[in-house]
Tab-separated table of C-alpha atoms in Angstrom:
chain	number	residue	atom	x	y	z
A	157	GLY	CA	118.115	124.280	104.872
A	158	ALA	CA	116.150	122.029	107.053
A	159	GLY	CA	115.067	118.622	105.657
A	160	VAL	CA	112.052	116.546	106.478
A	161	SER	CA	111.790	115.833	110.157
A	162	GLN	CA	109.771	112.897	111.933
A	163	THR	CA	109.087	112.374	115.408
A	164	PRO	CA	109.380	110.161	117.451
A	165	SER	CA	112.168	108.282	115.837
A	166	ASN	CA	111.243	105.010	117.615
A	167	LYS	CA	107.774	104.218	119.144
A	168	VAL	CA	107.183	100.909	121.203
A	169	THR	CA	103.647	100.493	121.912
A	170	GLU	CA	101.298	97.637	123.128
A	171	LYS	CA	98.772	95.708	120.872
A	172	GLY	CA	95.579	97.919	120.841
A	173	LYS	CA	96.879	100.983	121.858
A	174	TYR	CA	96.619	104.314	119.656
A	175	VAL	CA	99.452	106.141	118.169
A	176	GLU	CA	100.397	109.256	116.360
A	177	LEU	CA	103.314	109.838	114.008
A	178	ARG	CA	104.217	113.225	113.208
A	179	CYS	CA	105.969	114.623	110.071
A	180	ASP	CA	107.145	118.089	109.417
A	181	PRO	CA	108.013	118.614	105.786
A	182	ILE	CA	110.350	120.931	103.998
A	183	SER	CA	109.150	124.633	104.059
A	184	GLY	CA	107.417	125.387	100.840
A	185	HIS	CA	106.749	121.787	99.801
A	186	THR	CA	103.164	121.430	98.996
A	187	ALA	CA	102.599	117.762	98.534
A	188	LEU	CA	103.358	115.334	101.605
A	189	TYR	CA	103.456	111.594	101.392
A	190	TRP	CA	103.361	108.732	104.033
A	191	TYR	CA	104.882	105.421	103.152
A	192	ARG	CA	105.359	102.087	105.246
A	193	GLN	CA	108.540	99.800	104.651
A	194	SER	CA	108.988	96.485	105.984
A	195	LEU	CA	112.494	94.954	106.192
A	196	GLY	CA	113.562	93.930	102.563
A	197	GLN	CA	110.812	95.651	101.038
A	198	GLY	CA	110.445	98.901	99.297
A	199	PRO	CA	108.293	101.633	100.586
A	200	GLU	CA	104.679	100.890	100.496
A	201	PHE	CA	102.537	103.987	99.484
A	202	LEU	CA	99.812	104.955	102.072
A	203	ILE	CA	98.664	108.230	101.427
A	204	TYR	CA	99.426	111.750	99.839
A	205	PHE	CA	98.353	115.233	100.630
A	206	GLN	CA	98.313	118.183	97.988
A	207	GLY	CA	97.984	121.158	100.559
A	208	THR	CA	95.483	120.253	103.321
A	209	GLY	CA	93.570	117.660	101.384
A	210	ALA	CA	94.328	114.069	100.988
A	211	ALA	CA	94.536	113.697	97.398
A	212	ASP	CA	94.965	109.941	97.318
A	213	ASP	CA	94.409	107.544	100.445
A	214	SER	CA	94.076	104.469	98.453
A	215	GLY	CA	97.186	103.023	100.128
A	216	LEU	CA	95.748	102.979	103.745
A	217	PRO	CA	95.314	99.263	104.671
A	218	ASN	CA	92.064	99.831	106.827
A	219	ASP	CA	89.991	102.089	108.760
A	220	ARG	CA	92.388	101.996	111.636
A	221	PHE	CA	94.678	104.300	109.678
A	222	PHE	CA	94.058	107.757	109.377
A	223	ALA	CA	96.147	110.952	108.285
A	224	VAL	CA	95.632	114.688	108.744
A	225	ARG	CA	97.415	117.858	107.641
A	226	PRO	CA	95.113	120.746	108.763
A	227	GLU	CA	97.235	123.783	107.957
A	228	GLY	CA	98.977	122.328	104.729
A	229	SER	CA	102.292	121.888	106.393
A	230	VAL	CA	102.953	119.436	109.588
A	231	SER	CA	101.168	115.978	109.137
A	232	THR	CA	99.982	113.450	111.489
A	233	LEU	CA	99.609	109.621	110.711
A	234	LYS	CA	97.202	108.085	113.411
A	235	ILE	CA	96.905	104.373	114.008
A	236	GLN	CA	94.084	103.101	116.052
A	237	ARG	CA	93.979	99.646	117.881
A	238	THR	CA	97.343	98.874	116.756
A	239	GLU	CA	98.286	95.269	115.717
A	240	ARG	CA	101.654	93.421	115.614
A	241	GLY	CA	101.530	93.374	111.955
A	242	ASP	CA	101.530	97.414	111.987
A	243	SER	CA	105.243	97.184	113.106
A	244	ALA	CA	107.546	98.748	110.468
A	245	MET	CA	109.255	101.836	109.431
A	246	TYR	CA	106.860	104.715	108.743
A	247	LEU	CA	108.472	107.247	106.325
A	248	CYS	CA	107.288	110.671	105.369
A	249	ALA	CA	108.245	112.561	102.320
A	250	SER	CA	107.609	116.023	100.703
A	251	SER	CA	108.230	117.092	97.211
A	252	LEU	CA	109.302	119.880	95.004
A	253	GLU	CA	108.667	120.125	91.430
A	254	VAL	CA	112.001	120.101	89.338
A	255	ALA	CA	111.524	120.278	85.330
A	256	GLY	CA	108.003	118.714	85.594
A	257	LEU	CA	109.117	116.054	88.068
A	258	TYR	CA	108.033	115.909	91.558
A	259	GLU	CA	111.193	114.599	93.323
A	260	GLN	CA	110.424	113.399	96.756
A	261	TYR	CA	112.742	114.057	99.999
A	262	PHE	CA	112.354	111.635	102.692
A	263	GLY	CA	112.513	112.223	106.545
A	264	PRO	CA	114.442	109.642	108.683
A	265	GLY	CA	111.314	107.649	109.583
A	266	THR	CA	109.597	106.402	112.684
A	267	ARG	CA	110.203	102.953	113.721
A	268	LEU	CA	107.003	101.572	115.053
A	269	THR	CA	106.998	98.421	117.173
A	270	VAL	CA	103.797	96.854	118.359
A	271	THR	CA	104.214	94.314	121.160
B	179	ARG	CA	102.384	91.253	87.647
B	180	LYS	CA	103.610	93.660	90.087
B	181	GLU	CA	103.309	97.476	89.118
B	182	VAL	CA	107.323	97.801	89.513
B	183	GLU	CA	109.707	94.863	89.477
B	184	GLN	CA	113.460	94.637	90.350
B	185	ASP	CA	115.787	91.893	90.733
B	186	PRO	CA	116.672	91.995	94.603
B	187	GLY	CA	120.489	90.928	94.007
B	188	PRO	CA	122.533	91.124	95.731
B	189	PHE	CA	124.903	92.168	93.016
B	190	ASN	CA	128.576	91.585	94.247
B	191	VAL	CA	131.024	93.416	92.078
B	192	PRO	CA	134.780	94.327	92.675
B	193	GLU	CA	135.719	97.860	92.880
B	194	GLY	CA	136.022	99.645	89.460
B	195	ALA	CA	133.716	97.366	87.764
B	196	THR	CA	130.465	98.512	85.844
B	197	VAL	CA	127.082	97.290	86.934
B	198	ALA	CA	123.745	97.838	85.665
B	199	PHE	CA	120.391	97.271	87.003
B	200	ASN	CA	116.869	97.126	85.255
B	201	CYS	CA	113.491	97.829	86.518
B	202	THR	CA	110.308	96.834	84.689
B	203	TYR	CA	106.969	98.620	85.003
B	204	SER	CA	103.504	97.455	84.055
B	205	ASN	CA	101.481	100.473	83.228
B	206	SER	CA	102.440	101.843	79.787
B	207	ALA	CA	100.776	105.393	80.735
B	208	SER	CA	103.486	105.921	83.423
B	209	GLN	CA	105.078	109.180	83.124
B	210	SER	CA	107.754	109.879	85.708
B	211	PHE	CA	110.600	107.669	86.858
B	212	PHE	CA	113.298	107.870	89.466
B	213	TRP	CA	116.085	106.026	91.151
B	214	TYR	CA	116.629	106.192	94.819
B	215	ARG	CA	119.412	104.847	97.060
B	216	GLN	CA	118.684	103.468	100.359
B	217	ASP	CA	121.504	102.538	102.955
B	218	CYS	CA	121.046	100.100	105.621
B	219	ARG	CA	118.543	101.375	108.243
B	220	LYS	CA	118.363	104.724	106.652
B	221	GLU	CA	115.724	106.686	104.537
B	222	PRO	CA	115.632	106.629	100.698
B	223	LYS	CA	117.647	109.430	99.123
B	224	LEU	CA	117.000	110.694	95.498
B	225	LEU	CA	119.691	109.508	93.148
B	226	MET	CA	118.580	110.491	89.694
B	227	SER	CA	115.283	111.461	88.151
B	228	VAL	CA	115.100	109.520	84.772
B	229	TYR	CA	114.331	111.751	81.601
B	230	SER	CA	112.930	110.514	78.416
B	231	SER	CA	116.157	111.008	76.530
B	232	GLY	CA	118.311	109.415	79.242
B	233	ASN	CA	120.634	111.345	81.584
B	234	GLU	CA	124.019	110.992	83.111
B	235	ASP	CA	125.283	112.409	86.463
B	236	GLY	CA	128.983	111.689	86.975
B	237	ARG	CA	129.351	107.769	87.073
B	238	PHE	CA	125.714	107.188	86.908
B	239	THR	CA	123.590	106.928	83.783
B	240	ALA	CA	119.870	106.366	83.827
B	241	GLN	CA	117.715	105.339	80.715
B	242	LEU	CA	114.273	104.740	79.965
B	243	ASN	CA	112.900	102.300	77.478
B	244	ARG	CA	109.381	102.872	76.877
B	245	ALA	CA	108.729	100.204	74.213
B	246	SER	CA	109.810	97.476	76.605
B	247	GLN	CA	108.650	99.389	79.599
B	248	TYR	CA	111.946	99.379	81.750
B	249	ILE	CA	114.374	101.836	83.223
B	250	SER	CA	117.972	101.065	83.838
B	251	LEU	CA	120.668	102.316	85.935
B	252	LEU	CA	124.362	102.034	84.944
B	253	ILE	CA	127.227	102.687	87.590
B	254	ARG	CA	130.744	102.903	86.235
B	255	ASP	CA	133.748	102.619	88.261
B	256	SER	CA	132.124	101.356	91.137
B	257	LYS	CA	133.437	102.483	94.724
B	258	LEU	CA	133.090	100.768	97.911
B	259	SER	CA	130.569	103.612	99.027
B	260	ASP	CA	128.052	102.671	96.195
B	261	SER	CA	127.165	99.750	98.281
B	262	ALA	CA	123.491	100.045	99.038
B	263	THR	CA	119.875	99.191	97.922
B	264	TYR	CA	118.816	100.948	94.694
B	265	LEU	CA	115.129	101.534	94.356
B	266	CYS	CA	113.254	102.066	91.295
B	267	VAL	CA	110.073	104.475	91.662
B	268	VAL	CA	107.517	104.912	88.982
B	269	ASN	CA	104.437	107.385	88.916
B	270	PRO	CA	101.832	105.158	87.235
B	271	VAL	CA	99.111	107.464	86.882
B	272	SER	CA	99.640	110.835	84.986
B	273	GLY	CA	98.349	113.917	86.845
B	274	THR	CA	98.649	112.432	90.359
B	275	TYR	CA	101.670	112.092	92.686
B	276	LYS	CA	101.259	108.655	93.681
B	277	TYR	CA	104.595	106.710	93.406
B	278	ILE	CA	105.134	103.032	93.283
B	279	PHE	CA	108.489	101.769	94.781
B	280	GLY	CA	110.113	98.586	93.751
B	281	THR	CA	111.508	96.270	96.310
B	282	GLY	CA	114.955	97.505	95.537
B	283	THR	CA	118.243	95.903	94.259
B	284	ARG	CA	121.115	95.370	96.468
B	285	LEU	CA	124.389	96.171	95.415
B	286	LYS	CA	127.826	95.127	97.236
B	287	VAL	CA	130.987	96.584	95.942
B	288	LEU	CA	133.907	94.465	97.051
B	289	ALA	CA	137.498	95.604	97.795
């Protein structure tokens, strides 16, 4: 079946601009996660949704970052007034419960470059 | 102390060798543990969930040591295709789905 998809695959924007990154999870997965990964580091947790609600947004670095999942499926990560330090790979994952463990499946990511 | 720590490597091993990685975690209440594999400029892919009793999948064996708060991954008979970064993942808070990734251990299998 179809995996997690993310669009765009690459985004180049100027400092100060607004960007939206989209994630389409695996059908039927109720949990959805956003991560940010810089070179040489592991993915850094940003936020996760259970259904439509943000169950934990403690990883969002500041109030320029916001994410929504209005219908419990597709999610959008929104970044206002982008800064060069926001440049990274943004990964989305959705999860399925297997034997009590929630195994995450990742999309290919959106590489964001802020110039 | 970081919540999840891994030796970044690289571990350079010859084909056919056995190699093991450890990952330590700081929260003794952590409940779920996983190993992911990440190839260069690709997304992480689930390799194995780690069960309390340990588990094996072909050449790969994962174990959990709660007393010392670490998980391990053993790869037997290494293949060139095993070259990748191996990420340790921990769910530090029971009842939530927040997962913390280590920085990864880089493995290079040499011909």
